[in-house]
Tab-separated table of C-alpha atoms in Angstrom:
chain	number	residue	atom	x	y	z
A	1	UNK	CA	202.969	99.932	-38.133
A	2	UNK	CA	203.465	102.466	-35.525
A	3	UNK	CA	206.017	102.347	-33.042
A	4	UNK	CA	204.606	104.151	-29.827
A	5	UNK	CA	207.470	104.447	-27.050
A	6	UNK	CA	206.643	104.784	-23.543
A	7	UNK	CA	206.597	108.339	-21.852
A	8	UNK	CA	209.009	106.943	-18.670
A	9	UNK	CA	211.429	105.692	-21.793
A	10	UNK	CA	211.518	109.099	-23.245
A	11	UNK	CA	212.144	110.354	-19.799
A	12	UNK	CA	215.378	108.138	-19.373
A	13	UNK	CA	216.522	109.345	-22.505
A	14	UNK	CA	216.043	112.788	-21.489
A	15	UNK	CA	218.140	112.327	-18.135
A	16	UNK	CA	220.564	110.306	-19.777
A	17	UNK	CA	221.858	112.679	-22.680
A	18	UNK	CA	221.324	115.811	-20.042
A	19	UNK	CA	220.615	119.319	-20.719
A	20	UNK	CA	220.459	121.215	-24.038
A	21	UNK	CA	223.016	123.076	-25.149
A	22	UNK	CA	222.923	126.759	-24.958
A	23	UNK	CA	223.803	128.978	-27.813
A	24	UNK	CA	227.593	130.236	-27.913
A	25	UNK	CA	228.674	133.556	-27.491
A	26	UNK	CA	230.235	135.044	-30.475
A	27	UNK	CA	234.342	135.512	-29.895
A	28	UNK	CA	233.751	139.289	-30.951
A	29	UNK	CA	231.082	139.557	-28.636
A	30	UNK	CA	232.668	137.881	-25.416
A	31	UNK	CA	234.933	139.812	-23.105
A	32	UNK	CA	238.567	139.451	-24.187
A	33	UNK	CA	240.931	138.815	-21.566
A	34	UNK	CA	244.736	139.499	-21.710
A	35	UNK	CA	246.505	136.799	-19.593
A	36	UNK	CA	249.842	137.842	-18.219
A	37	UNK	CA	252.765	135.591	-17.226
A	38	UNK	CA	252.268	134.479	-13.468
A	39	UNK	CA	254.718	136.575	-11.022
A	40	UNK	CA	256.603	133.872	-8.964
A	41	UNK	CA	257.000	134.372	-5.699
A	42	UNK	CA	258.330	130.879	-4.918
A	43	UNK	CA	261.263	130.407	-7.079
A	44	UNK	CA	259.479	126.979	-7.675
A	45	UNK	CA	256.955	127.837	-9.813
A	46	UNK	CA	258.970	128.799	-12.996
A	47	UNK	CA	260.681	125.648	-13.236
A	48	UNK	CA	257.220	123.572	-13.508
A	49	UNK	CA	256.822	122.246	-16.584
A	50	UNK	CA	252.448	122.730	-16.849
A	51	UNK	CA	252.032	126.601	-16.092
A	52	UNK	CA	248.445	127.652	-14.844
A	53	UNK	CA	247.951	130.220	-17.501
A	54	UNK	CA	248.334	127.606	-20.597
A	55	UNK	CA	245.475	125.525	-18.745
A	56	UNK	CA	243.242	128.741	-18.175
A	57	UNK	CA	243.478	129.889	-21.884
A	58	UNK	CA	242.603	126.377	-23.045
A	59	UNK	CA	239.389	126.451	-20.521
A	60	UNK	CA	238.541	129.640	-22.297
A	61	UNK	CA	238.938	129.223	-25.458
A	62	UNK	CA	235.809	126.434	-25.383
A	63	UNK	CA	232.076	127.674	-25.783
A	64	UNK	CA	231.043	126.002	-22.942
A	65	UNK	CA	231.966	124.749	-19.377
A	66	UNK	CA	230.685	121.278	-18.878
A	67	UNK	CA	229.797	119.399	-15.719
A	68	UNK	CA	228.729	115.876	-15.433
A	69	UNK	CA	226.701	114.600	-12.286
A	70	UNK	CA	226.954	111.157	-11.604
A	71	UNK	CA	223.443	109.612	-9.914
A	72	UNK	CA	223.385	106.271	-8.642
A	73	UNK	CA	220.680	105.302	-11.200
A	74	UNK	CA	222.943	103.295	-13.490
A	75	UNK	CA	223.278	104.829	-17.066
A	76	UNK	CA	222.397	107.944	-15.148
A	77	UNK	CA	225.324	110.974	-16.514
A	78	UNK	CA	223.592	114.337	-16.861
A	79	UNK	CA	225.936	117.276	-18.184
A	80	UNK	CA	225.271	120.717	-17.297
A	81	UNK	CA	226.382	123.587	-19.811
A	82	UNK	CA	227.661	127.132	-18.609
A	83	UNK	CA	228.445	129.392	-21.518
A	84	UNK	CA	231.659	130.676	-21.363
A	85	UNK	CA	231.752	134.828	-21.362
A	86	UNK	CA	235.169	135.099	-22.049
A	87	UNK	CA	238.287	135.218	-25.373
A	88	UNK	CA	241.741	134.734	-23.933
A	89	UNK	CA	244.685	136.383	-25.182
A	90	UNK	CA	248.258	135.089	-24.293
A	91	UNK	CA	250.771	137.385	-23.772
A	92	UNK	CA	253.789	137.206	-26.208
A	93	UNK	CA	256.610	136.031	-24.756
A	94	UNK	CA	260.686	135.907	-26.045
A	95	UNK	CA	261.878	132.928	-23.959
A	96	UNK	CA	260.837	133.357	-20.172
A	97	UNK	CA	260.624	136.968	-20.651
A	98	UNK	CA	257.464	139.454	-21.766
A	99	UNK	CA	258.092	140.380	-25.696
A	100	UNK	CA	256.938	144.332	-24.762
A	101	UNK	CA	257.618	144.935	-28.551
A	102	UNK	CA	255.135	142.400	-30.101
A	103	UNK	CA	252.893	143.248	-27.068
A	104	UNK	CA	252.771	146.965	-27.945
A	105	UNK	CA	251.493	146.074	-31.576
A	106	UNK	CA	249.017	143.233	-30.695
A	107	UNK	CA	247.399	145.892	-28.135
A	108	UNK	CA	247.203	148.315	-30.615
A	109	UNK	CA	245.705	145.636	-33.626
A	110	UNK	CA	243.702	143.604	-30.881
A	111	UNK	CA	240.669	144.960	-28.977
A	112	UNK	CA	241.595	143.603	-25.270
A	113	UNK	CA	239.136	144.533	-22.136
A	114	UNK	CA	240.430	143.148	-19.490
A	115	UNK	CA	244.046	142.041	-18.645
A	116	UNK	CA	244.719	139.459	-16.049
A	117	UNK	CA	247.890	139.512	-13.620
A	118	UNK	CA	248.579	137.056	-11.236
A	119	UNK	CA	251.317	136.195	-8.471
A	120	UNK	CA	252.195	132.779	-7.180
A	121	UNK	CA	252.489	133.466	-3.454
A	122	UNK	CA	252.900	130.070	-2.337
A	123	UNK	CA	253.939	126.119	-2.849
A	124	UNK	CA	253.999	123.930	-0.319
A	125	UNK	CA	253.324	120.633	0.936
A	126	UNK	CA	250.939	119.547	4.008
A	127	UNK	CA	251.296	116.027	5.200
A	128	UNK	CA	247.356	115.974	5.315
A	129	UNK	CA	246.160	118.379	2.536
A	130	UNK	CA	249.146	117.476	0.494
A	131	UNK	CA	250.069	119.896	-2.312
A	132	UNK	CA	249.245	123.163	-1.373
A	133	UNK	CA	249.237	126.709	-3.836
A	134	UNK	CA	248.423	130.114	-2.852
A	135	UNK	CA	247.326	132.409	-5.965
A	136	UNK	CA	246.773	136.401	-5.837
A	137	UNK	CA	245.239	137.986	-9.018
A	138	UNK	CA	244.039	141.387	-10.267
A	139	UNK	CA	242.055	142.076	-12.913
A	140	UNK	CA	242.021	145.624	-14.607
A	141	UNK	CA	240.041	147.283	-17.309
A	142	UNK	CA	242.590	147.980	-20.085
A	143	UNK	CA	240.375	150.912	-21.823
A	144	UNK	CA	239.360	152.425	-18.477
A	145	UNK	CA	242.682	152.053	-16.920
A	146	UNK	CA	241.609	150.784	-13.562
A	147	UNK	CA	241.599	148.220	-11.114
A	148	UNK	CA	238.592	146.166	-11.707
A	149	UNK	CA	238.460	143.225	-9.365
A	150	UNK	CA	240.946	141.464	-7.448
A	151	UNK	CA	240.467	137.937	-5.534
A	152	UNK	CA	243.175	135.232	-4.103
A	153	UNK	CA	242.585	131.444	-4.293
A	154	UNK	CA	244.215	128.399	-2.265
A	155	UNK	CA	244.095	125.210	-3.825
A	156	UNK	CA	245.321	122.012	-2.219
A	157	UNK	CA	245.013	118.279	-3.720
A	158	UNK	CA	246.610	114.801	-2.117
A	159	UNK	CA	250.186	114.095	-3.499
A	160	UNK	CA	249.907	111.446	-6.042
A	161	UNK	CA	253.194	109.431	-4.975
A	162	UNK	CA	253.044	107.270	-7.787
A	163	UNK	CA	252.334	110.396	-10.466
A	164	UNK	CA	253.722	113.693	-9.145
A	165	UNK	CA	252.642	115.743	-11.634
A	166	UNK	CA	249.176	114.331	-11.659
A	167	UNK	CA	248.627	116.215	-8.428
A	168	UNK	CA	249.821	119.396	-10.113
A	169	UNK	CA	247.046	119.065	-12.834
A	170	UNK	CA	244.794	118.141	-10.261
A	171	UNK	CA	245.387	121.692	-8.808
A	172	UNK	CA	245.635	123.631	-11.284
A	173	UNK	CA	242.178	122.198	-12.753
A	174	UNK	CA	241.004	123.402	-9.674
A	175	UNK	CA	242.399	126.980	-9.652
A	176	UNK	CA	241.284	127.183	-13.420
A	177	UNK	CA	237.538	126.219	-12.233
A	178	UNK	CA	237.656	128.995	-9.354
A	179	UNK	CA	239.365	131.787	-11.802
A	180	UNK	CA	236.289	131.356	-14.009
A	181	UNK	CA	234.211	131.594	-11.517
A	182	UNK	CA	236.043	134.916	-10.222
A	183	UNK	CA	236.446	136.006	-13.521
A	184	UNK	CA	232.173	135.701	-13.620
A	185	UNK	CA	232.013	137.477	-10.460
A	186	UNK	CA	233.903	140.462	-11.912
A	187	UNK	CA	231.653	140.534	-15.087
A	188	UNK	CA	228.445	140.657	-12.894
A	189	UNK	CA	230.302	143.255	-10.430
A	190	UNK	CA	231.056	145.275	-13.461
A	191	UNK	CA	227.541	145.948	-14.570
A	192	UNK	CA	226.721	147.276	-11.118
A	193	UNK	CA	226.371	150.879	-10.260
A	194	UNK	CA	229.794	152.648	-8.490
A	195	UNK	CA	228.133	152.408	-4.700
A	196	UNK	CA	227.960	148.281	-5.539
A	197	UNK	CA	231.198	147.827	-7.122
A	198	UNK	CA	232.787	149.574	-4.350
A	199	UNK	CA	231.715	146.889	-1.964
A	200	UNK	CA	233.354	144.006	-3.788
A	201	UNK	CA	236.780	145.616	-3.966
């Protein structure tokens, strides 16, 4: 007995279970990024507990980037797949402060192309934008020894009364998301000719 299933069945299935997934990017193949400590500014920031830069290296250490959207159809969740482009690297650290010995041989075992610096400029709060974080970050080309690409983000999200430092991940999941996409802007940028990347700087 054959089973014959509808075309608008096959459809729904489709929709529901979203997108196919793209092949990976091999690690050795994806551009490796150096993280370094976040510069405070604030003299707030280094006594949070969640630090942006453990966040962004777990982002980047996934294959993928996934986003759902949410249609009113019910049963309706499609995910969308970005491939990631990029290996993080955390910078060693000895307590709160840069380990420049263990550094000097894990640049010298580790092929690294790009390091990432960042400052925290800013922290405050807004009665109607709530918590509020002002990020500056340069990337440079760690072969090359230049400047590469440098961008600032501001990220705000609604203070969570109840769960304080629920609004803190909610920020820094933002930041993360807006790195990336910076971080993709710089790897686009960089395949340009000179003339091009000069405009971006």
């Amino acid at each position: 007995m054959r089973i014959i299933i509808p075309a608008l069945v096959l459809c729904s299935i489709s929709l529901h279970c979203g997108s196919s997934i793209p092949t990976p990017i091999p690690n050795g193949s994806r551009i490796s990024c150096l993280i370094l400590p976040l510069d405070d500014k604030t003299g707030i920031y280094d006594k949070l507990d969640q630090k942006l830069e453990d966040k962004l290296a777990e982002f980047l250490r996934h294959d993928f980037f996934v986003t759902h959207i949410n249609e009113n159809t019910p049963g309706f969740d499609k995910k969308i797949y970005k491939t990631n482009l990029f290996l993080p690297l955390r910078t060693p650290q000895s307590g709160d402060q840069i380990d420049k010995s263990v550094l000097k041989k894990m640049l010298m075992s580790i092929p690294v192309d790009w390091v990432l610096a960042g400052t925290v400029e800013k922290i405050g709060y807004n009665r109607t934008r709530g918590l509020l974080i002002l990020y500056s970050f340069k990337i440079f080309h760690l072969r090359e020894k230049r400047l590469l690409y440098r961008f600032q983000i501001n990220i705000s999200a609604a203070l969570d009364r109840n769960n304080p430092s629920n609004t803190l991940n909610r920020v820094q999941r933002r930041a993360v998301r807006q790195i990336i996409a910076e971080l993709e802007k710089a790897a686009a940028i960089a395949k340009r000719s000179p003339k091009e990347f000069i405009r971006y700087r």
